[in-house]
Coordinates of C-alpha atoms in Angstrom, one line a residue:
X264 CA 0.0 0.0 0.0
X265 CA 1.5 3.6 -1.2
X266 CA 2.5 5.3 2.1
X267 CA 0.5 7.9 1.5
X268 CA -2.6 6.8 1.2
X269 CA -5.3 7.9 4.0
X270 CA -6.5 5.5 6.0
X271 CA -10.2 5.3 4.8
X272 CA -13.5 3.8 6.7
X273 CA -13.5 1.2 4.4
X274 CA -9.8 0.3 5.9
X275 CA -10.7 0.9 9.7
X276 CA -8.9 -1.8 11.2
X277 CA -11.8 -2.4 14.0
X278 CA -11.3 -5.9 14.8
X279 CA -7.4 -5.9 15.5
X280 CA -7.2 -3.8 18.9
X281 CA -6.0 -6.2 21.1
X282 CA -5.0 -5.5 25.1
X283 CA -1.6 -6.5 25.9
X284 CA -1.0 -5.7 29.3
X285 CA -2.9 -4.1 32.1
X286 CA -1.4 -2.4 35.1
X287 CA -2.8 -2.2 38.6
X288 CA -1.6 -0.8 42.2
X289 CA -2.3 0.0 45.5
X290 CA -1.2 0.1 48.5
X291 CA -1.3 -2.5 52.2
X292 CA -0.8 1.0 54.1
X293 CA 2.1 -0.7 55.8
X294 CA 6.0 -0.2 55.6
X295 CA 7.8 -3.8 55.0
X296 CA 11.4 -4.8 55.4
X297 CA 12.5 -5.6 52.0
X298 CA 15.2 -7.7 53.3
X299 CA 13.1 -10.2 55.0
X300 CA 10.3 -10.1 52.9
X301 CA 12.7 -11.1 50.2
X302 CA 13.8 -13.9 52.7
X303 CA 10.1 -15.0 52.8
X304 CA 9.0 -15.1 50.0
X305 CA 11.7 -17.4 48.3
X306 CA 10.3 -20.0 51.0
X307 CA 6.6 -19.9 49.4
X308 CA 5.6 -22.7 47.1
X309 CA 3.2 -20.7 44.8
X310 CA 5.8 -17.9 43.8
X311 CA 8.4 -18.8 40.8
X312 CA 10.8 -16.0 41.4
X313 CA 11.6 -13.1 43.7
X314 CA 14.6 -10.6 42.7
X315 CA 15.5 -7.6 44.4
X316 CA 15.5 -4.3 42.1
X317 CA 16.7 -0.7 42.8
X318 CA 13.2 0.1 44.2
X319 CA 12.0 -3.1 45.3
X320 CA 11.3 -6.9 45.0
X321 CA 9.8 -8.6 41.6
X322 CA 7.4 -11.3 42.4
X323 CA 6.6 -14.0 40.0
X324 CA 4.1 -16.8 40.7
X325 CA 4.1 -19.9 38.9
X326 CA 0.7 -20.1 37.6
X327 CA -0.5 -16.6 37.3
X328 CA 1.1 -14.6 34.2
X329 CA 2.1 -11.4 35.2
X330 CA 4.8 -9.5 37.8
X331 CA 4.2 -8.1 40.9
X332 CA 7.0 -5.2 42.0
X333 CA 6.5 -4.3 45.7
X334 CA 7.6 -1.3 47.5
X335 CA 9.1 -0.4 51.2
X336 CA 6.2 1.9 51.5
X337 CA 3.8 -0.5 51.5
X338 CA 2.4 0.0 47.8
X339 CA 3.2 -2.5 45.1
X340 CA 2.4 -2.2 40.8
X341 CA 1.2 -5.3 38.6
X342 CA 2.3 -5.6 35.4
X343 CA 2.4 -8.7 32.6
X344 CA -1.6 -9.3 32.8
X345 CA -3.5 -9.1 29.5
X346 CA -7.2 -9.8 31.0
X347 CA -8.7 -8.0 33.9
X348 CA -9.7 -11.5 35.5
X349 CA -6.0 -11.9 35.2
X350 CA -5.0 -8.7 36.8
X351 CA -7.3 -9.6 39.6
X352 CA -5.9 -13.1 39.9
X353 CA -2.5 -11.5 40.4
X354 CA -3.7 -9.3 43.0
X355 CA -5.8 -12.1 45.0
X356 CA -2.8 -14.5 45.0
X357 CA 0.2 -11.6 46.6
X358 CA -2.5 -10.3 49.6
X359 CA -3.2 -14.4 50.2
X360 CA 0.4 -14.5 50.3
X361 CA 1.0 -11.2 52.7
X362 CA -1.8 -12.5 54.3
X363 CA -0.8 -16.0 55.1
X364 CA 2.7 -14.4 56.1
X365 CA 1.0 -12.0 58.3
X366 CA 2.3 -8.8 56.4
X367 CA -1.4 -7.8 55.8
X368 CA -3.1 -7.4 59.5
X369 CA -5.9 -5.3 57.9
X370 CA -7.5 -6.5 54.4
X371 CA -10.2 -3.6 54.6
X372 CA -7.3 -1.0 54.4
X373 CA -6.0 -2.4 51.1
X374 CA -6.6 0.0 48.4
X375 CA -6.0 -1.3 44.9
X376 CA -7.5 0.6 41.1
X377 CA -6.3 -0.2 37.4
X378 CA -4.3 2.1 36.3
X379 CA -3.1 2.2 32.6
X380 CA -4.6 -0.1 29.8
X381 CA -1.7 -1.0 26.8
X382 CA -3.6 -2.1 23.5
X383 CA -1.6 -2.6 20.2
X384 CA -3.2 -2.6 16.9
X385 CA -2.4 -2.6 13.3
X386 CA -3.6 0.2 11.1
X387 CA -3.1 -1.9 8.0
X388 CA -1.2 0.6 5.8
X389 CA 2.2 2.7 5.9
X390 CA 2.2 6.6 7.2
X391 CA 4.2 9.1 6.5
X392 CA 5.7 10.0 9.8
X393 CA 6.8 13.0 8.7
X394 CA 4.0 14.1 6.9
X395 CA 1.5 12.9 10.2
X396 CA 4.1 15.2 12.5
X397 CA 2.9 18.6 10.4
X398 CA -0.5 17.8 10.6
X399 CA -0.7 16.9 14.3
X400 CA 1.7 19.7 15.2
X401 CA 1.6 20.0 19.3
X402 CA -0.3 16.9 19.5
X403 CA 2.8 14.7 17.9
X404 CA 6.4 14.2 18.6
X405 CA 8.4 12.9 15.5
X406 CA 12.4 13.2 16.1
X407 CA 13.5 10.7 13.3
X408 CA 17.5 11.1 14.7
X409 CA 16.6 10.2 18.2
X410 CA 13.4 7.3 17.7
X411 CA 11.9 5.8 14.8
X412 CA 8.2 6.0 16.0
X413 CA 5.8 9.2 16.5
X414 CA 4.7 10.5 19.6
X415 CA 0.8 11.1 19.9
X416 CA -0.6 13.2 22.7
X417 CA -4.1 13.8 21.5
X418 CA -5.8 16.9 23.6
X419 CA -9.1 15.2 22.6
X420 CA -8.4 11.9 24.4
X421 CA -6.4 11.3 27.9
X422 CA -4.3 8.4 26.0
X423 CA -1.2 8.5 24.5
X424 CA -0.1 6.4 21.6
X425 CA 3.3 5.5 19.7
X426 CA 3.1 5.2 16.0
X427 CA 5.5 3.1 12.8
X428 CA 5.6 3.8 9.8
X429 CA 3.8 0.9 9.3
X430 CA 1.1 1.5 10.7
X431 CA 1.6 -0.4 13.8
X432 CA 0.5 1.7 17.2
X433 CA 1.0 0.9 20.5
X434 CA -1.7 2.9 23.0
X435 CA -1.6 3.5 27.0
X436 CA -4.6 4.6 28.1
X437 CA -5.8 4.6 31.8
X438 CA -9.3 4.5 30.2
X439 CA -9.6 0.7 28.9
X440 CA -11.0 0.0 25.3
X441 CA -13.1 3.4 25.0
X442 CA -10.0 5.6 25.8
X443 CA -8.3 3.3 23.0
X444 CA -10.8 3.3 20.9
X445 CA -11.3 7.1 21.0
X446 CA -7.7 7.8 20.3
X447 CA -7.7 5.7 16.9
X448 CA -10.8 7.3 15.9
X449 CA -9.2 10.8 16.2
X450 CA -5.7 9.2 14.5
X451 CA -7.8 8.4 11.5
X452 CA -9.3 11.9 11.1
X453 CA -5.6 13.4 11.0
X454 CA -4.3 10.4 9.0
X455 CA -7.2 11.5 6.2
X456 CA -5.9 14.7 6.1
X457 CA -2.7 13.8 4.9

């Protein structure tokens, strides 16, 4: 397909938005000892693999896809998930673990809220980067020396996306499938302008 040819409605790519990851956090309200929580956890049967990182421990469990990265302060972020019933499945298995442990003493104070949606999808032709960067103007970020993709920040949408040449986008959206959804749909106008 010629490069510059608009992405038409006849084209829209509606069935290819798929969710790749979700992230999640919260918080036990409770300061832990990395140290010998680290100690701990390497002891339980249900957890794969703990490491320790410059901000905190990496938890993986066995059966449950996904990483867990907990916090002195108390708060921990879930990554790796690519269903919300798998994001919660993550969740539910590291408070049964602090809870078993007795890290948690109080599971009413937990607080916990999905936090950014990744989809990916394929727009099914080739853009002119350059060409998309004029027409966006503050709303992209095209800096061919430093990254090969395009920035999008559209003002109408509270989502961000990341754009090739070939059409492939990648969008983080703290709004699930309408926020990602809303941003293609506003791509496509500029992308018919071109």
């Amino acid at each position: 397909m010629d490069e510059n040819v608009p992405l038409t409605s006849e084209m829209t790519p509606d069935n290819n938005l798929r969710l790749v990851n979700i992230v999640g956090s919260g918080s036990i309200h409770r300061e832990l000892e990395l140290g010998a929580l680290l100690e701990t956890l390497t002891r339980e049967s249900q957890i794969e693999s703990v490491k320790r990182s410059t901000s905190g421990l990496v938890v993986s469990f066995k059966s449950i896809p996904g990483k867990a990265m907990i916090y002195r302060s108390g708060s921990y972020t879930l990554m790796g998930s690519k269903s919300e019933n798998g994001l919660n499945s993550l969740k539910d298995a590291l408070l049964r673990v602090f809870n078993e442990y007795d890290i948690l003493s109080d599971v009413s104070s937990v607080t916990f809220e999905k936090s950014n949606y990744v989809y990916a999808i394929d727009l099914n032709q080739n853009i002119d980067l350059n060409s998309l960067d004029i027409v966006l103007g503050s709303e992209g970020e095209y800096e061919p020396e430093q990254c090969s993709l395009l920035m999008y920040y559209p003002s109408e949408v509270s989502s961000t996306a990341t754009v090739s040449s070939s059409g492939k986008c990648v969008i983080n959206t703290p709004l699930g499938e309408k926020g990602a959804e809303k941003l293609i749909e506003e791509l496509q106008k500029n992308l018919n302008t071109i």
